[in-house]
Coordinates of C-alpha atoms and ligand atoms in Angstrom, one line a residue:
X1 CA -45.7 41.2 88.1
X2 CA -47.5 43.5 85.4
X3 CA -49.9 40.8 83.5
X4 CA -50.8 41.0 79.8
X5 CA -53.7 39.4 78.4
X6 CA -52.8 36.6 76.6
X7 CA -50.8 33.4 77.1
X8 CA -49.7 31.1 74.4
X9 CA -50.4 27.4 75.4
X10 CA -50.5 24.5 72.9
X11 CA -51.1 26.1 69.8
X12 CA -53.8 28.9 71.3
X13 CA -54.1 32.0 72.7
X14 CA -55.3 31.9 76.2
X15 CA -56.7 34.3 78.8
X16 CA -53.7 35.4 81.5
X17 CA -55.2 33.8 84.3
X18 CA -56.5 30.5 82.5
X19 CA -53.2 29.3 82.1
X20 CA -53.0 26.7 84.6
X21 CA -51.8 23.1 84.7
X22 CA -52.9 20.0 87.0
X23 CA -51.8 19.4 90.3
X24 CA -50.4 16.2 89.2
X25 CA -48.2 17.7 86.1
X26 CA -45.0 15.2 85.9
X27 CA -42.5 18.4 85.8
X28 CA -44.0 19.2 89.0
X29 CA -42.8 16.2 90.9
X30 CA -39.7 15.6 89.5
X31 CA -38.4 18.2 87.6
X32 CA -38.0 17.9 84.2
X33 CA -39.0 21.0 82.1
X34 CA -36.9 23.3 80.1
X35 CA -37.3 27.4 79.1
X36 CA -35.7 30.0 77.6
X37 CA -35.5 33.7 78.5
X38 CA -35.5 36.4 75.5
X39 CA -36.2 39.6 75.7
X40 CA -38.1 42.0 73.4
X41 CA -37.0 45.9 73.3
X42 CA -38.9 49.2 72.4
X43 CA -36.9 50.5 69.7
X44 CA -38.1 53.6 67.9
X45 CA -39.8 51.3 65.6
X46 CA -41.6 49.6 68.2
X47 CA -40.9 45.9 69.5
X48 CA -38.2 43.9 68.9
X49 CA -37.3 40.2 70.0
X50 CA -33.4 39.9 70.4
X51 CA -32.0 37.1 69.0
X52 CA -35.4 35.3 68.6
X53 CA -33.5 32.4 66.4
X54 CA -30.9 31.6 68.5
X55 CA -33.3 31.5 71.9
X56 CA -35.7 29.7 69.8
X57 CA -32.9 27.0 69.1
X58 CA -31.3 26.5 72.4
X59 CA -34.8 25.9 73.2
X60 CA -35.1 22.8 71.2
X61 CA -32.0 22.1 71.8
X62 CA -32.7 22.1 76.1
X63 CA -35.6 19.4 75.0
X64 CA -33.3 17.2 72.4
X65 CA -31.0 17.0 75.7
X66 CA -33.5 16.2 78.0
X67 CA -35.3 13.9 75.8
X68 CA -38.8 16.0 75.7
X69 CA -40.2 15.6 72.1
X70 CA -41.4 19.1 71.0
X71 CA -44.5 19.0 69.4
X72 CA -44.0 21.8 67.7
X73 CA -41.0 22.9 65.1
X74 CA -38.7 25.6 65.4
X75 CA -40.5 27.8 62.9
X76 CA -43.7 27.2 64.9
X77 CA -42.3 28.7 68.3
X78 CA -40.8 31.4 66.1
X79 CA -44.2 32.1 65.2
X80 CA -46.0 31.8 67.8
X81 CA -43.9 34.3 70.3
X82 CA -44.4 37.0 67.6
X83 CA -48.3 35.8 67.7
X84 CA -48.0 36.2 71.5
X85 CA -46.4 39.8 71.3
X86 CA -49.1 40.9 68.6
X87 CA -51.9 40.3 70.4
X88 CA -50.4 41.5 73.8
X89 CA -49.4 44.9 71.9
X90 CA -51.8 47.0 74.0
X91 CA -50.2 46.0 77.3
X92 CA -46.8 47.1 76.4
X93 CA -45.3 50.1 76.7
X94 CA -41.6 49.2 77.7
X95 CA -39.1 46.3 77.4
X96 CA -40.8 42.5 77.6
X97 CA -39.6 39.5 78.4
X98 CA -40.5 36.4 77.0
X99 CA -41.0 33.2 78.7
X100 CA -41.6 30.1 76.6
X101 CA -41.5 27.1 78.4
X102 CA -41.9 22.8 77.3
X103 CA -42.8 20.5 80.5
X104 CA -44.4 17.3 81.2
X105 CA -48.3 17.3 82.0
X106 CA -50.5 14.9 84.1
X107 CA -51.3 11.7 82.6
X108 CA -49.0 9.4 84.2
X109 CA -47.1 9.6 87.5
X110 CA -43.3 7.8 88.1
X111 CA -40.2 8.5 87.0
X112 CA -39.9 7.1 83.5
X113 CA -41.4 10.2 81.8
X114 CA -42.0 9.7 78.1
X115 CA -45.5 8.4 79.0
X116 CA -46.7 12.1 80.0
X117 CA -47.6 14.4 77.4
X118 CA -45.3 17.4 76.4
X119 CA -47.2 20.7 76.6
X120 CA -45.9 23.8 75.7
X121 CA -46.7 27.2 76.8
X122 CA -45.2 31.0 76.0
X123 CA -45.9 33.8 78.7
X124 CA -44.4 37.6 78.1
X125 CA -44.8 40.2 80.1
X126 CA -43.3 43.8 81.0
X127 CA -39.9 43.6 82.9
X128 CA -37.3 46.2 83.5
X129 CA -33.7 45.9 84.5
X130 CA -33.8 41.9 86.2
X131 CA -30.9 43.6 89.0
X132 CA -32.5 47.2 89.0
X133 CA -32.2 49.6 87.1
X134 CA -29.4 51.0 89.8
X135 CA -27.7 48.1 89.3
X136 CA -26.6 48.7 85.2
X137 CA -24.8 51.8 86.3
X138 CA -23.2 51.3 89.6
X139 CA -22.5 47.4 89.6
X140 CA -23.5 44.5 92.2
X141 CA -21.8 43.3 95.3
X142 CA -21.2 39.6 94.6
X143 CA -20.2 37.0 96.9
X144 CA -18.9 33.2 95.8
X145 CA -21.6 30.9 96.6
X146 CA -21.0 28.0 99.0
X147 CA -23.1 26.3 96.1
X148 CA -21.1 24.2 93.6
X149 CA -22.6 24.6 89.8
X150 CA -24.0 21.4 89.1
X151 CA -21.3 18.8 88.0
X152 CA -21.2 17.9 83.9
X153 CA -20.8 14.9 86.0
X154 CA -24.1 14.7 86.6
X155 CA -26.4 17.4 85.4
X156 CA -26.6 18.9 81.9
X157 CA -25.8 23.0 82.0
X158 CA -26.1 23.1 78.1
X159 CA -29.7 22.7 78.4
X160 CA -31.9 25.4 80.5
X161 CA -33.5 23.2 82.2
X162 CA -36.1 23.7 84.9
X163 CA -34.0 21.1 87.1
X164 CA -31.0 23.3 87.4
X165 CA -32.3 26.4 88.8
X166 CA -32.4 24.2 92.0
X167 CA -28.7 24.7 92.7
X168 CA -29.1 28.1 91.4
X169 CA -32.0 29.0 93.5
X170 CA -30.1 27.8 96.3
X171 CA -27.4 29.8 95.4
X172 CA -29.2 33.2 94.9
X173 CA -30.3 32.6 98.5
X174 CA -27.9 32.1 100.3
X175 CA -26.1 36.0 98.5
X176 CA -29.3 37.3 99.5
X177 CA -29.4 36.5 102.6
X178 CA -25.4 37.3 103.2
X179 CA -26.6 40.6 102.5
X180 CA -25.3 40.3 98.7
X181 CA -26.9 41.2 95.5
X182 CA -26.1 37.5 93.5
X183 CA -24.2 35.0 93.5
X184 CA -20.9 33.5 91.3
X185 CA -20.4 29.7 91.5
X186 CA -17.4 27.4 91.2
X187 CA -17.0 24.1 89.3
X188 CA -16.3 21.3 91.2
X189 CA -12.4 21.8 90.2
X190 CA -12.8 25.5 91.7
X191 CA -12.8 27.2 88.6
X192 CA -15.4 30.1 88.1
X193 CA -18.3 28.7 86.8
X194 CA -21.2 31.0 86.5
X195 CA -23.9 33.5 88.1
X196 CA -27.2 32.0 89.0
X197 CA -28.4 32.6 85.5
X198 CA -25.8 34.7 84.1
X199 CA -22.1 34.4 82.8
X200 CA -19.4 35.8 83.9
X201 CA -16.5 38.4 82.8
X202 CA -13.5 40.0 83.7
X203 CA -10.8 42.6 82.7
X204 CA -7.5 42.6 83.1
X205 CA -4.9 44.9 81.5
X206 CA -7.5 45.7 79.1
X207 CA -8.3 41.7 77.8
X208 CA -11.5 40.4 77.8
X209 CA -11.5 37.2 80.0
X210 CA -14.6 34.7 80.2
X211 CA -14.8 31.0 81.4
X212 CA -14.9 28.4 78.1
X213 CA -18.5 26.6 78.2
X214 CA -17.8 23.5 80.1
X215 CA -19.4 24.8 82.8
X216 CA -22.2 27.1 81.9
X217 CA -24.8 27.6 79.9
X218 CA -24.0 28.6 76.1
X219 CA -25.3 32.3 76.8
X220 CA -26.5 34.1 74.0
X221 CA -25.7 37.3 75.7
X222 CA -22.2 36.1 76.3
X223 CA -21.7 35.3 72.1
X224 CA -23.1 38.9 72.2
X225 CA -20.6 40.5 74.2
X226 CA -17.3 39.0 72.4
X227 CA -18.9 39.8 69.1
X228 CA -19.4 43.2 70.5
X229 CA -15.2 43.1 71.7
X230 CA -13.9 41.3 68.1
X231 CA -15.8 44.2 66.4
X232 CA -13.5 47.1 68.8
X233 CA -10.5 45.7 68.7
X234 CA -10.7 44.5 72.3
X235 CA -8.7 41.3 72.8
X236 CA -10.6 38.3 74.2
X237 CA -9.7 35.0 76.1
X238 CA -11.7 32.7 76.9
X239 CA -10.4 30.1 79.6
X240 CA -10.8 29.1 82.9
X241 CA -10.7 31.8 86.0
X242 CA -9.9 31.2 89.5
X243 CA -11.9 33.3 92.5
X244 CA -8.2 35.0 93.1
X245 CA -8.0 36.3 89.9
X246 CA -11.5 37.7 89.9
X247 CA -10.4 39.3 93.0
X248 CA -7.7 41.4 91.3
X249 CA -9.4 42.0 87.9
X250 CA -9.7 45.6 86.6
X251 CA -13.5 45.0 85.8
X252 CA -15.6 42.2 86.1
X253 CA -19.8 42.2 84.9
X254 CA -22.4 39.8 84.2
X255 CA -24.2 38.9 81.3
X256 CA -27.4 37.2 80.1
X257 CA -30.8 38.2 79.0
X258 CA -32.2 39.3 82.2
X259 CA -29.0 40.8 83.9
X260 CA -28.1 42.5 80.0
X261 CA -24.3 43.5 81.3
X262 CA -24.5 44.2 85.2
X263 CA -21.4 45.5 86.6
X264 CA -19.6 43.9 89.6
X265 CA -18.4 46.7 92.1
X266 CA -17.1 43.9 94.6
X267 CA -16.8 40.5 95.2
X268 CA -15.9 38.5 98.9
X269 CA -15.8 42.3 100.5
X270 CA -12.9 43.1 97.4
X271 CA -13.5 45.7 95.8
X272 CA -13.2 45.6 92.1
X273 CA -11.0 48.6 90.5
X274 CA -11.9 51.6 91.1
X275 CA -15.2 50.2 92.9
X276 CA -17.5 51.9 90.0
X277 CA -18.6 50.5 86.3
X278 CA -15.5 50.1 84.6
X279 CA -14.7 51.8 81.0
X280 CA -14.7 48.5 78.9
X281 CA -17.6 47.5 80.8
X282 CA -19.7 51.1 79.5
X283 CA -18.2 50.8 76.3
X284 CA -19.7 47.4 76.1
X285 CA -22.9 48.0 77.8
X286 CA -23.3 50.9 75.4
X287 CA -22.3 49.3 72.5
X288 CA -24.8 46.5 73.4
X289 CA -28.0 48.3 74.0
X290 CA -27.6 49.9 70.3
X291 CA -27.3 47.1 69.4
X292 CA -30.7 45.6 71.3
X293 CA -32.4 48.8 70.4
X294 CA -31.8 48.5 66.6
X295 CA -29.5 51.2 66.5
X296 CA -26.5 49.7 64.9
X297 CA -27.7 48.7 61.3
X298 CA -25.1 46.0 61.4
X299 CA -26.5 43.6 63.7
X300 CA -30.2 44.1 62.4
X301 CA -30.6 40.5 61.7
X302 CA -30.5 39.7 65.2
X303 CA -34.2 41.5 66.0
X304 CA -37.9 40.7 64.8
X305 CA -39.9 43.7 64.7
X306 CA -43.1 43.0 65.7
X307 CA -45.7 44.8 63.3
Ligands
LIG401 C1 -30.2 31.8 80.9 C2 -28.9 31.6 81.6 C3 -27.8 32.4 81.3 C4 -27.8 33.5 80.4 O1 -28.0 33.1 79.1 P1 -28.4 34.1 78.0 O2 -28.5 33.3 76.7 O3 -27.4 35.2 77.9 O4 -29.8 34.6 78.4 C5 -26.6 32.0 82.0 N1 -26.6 31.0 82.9 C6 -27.7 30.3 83.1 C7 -27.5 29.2 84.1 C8 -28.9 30.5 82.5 O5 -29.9 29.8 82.8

């Protein structure tokens, strides 16, 4: 991992490798912690966050769900990101991600968790294409996990919470190991749920299918994509997919802030299409990272430049 200099913890800057936590932090033992993922690009005017409001949101939102109580206001995190990226400026040179993150620390140990005290704590560093870079031009193989998503049963996908990257750990695992690049999981009714940490898309005569959110995070990079297809003309559904249907699309990708738009050149040993990135797909992928590199004067409001 390429380390910058600072970290962000509880309201201060902080040397890289200072930022530590106890041994006996409460998210540690049982899981409760949530994080966002944003991304910053290096547009001709230098860095940009993408979206910085919206991540910033769903992040309090992951804590409201997951009762955490936020020390800090939306405004605050806002502020303190583009803090982090200013005084990390001499350690970038490409794209960063951002990794801001509210968990429990040590003070009390149990279950009931409201008695441990909420830190928070906002890493960035440099990070290239999450898939490879390979992988935005030729596509991923994909293979349907053996892994449910987490029920709405049970667990809570509209936050990002630390707990569910269990069953999407597990998940990513078991592709890898198959000999796959990642994984796509079913709801427990079958339906396509989502990636590991990214939505999911399909093509079919030229209509731009995705999943509704019952089942998946409410991905920012998703809400990008279908603004991207309402602003061409491309026609969109949104409703549920079965894996036979993803079998037969014309194209299917993946979004989310790490992945961007990765192409899917197979799934289950199927080839998808023609086997290659599809045209909607680099028409979209195109029209996205404009888009994320300031380039389309429309959608200007959705970066910070960081002076
Ligand atoms: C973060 C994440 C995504 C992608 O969301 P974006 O807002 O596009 O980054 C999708 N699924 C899961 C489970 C995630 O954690």
């Amino acid at each position: 991992m390429k380390e910058a200099k600072y970290i962000w913890k509880n309201g201060n800057l902080i040397d890289w490798h200072n930022a530590t936590t106890h041994i006996l932090s409460h998210t540690l033992h049982y899981g409760n912690g949530v994080f966002e993922g944003t991304r910053a690009y290096m547009t001709k005017r230098g860095l940009a966050i993408f979206r910085l409001e919206e991540h910033t949101q769903r992040l309090m939102n992951s804590a409201k769900i997951l009762l955490i109580q936020c020390p800090y206001s939306k405004e605050e995190l806002k502020n303190a990101q583009i803090e982090l990226l200013q005084a990390n400026k001499t350690c970038f040179s490409d794209n960063v991600y951002i990794r801001p993150i509210i968990y429990l620390g040590y003070g009390a140990m149990g279950v009931y968790h409201l008695n441990s005290p909420v830190e928070v704590a906002i890493a960035a560093w440099e990070w290239g294409a999450y898939l490879g870079k390979e992988a935005l031009n030729k596509g991923i193989r994909v293979k349907i996990s053996s892994f449910v998503r987490n029920s709405v049963k049970s667990n809570m996908g509209k936050a990002k919470a630390v707990a569910n990257y269990l069953n999407s750990q597990m998940a990513k695992h078991e592709a890898i190991a198959s000999g796959f690049e990642e994984a796509l999981l079913l709801d427990d009714n079958g339906f396509i749920a989502e990636g590991s940490g990214e939505c999911f898309f399909i093509i079919r005569d030229q209509r731009l299918i995705t999943p509704p959110y019952d089942n998946s995070l409410e991905s920012i990079t998703q809400n990008t994509v279908l603004t991207i297809a309402n602003d061409l003309g491309i026609e969109v559904e949104q409703r549920r997919i079965t894996r036979d249907e993803v079998y037969i699309a014309d194209e299917a990708f993946f979004t989310g802030t790490a992945a961007e738009i990765t192409p899917i050149c197979e799934v289950d040993f199927r080839q998808i299409g023609n086997g290659r990135r599809g045209e909607i797909t680099t028409t979209l992928q195109d029209e996205f990272f404009k888009i994320v590199m300031g380039e389309n004067e429309k959608y200007n409001h959705f970066l910070t430049y960081i002076q």
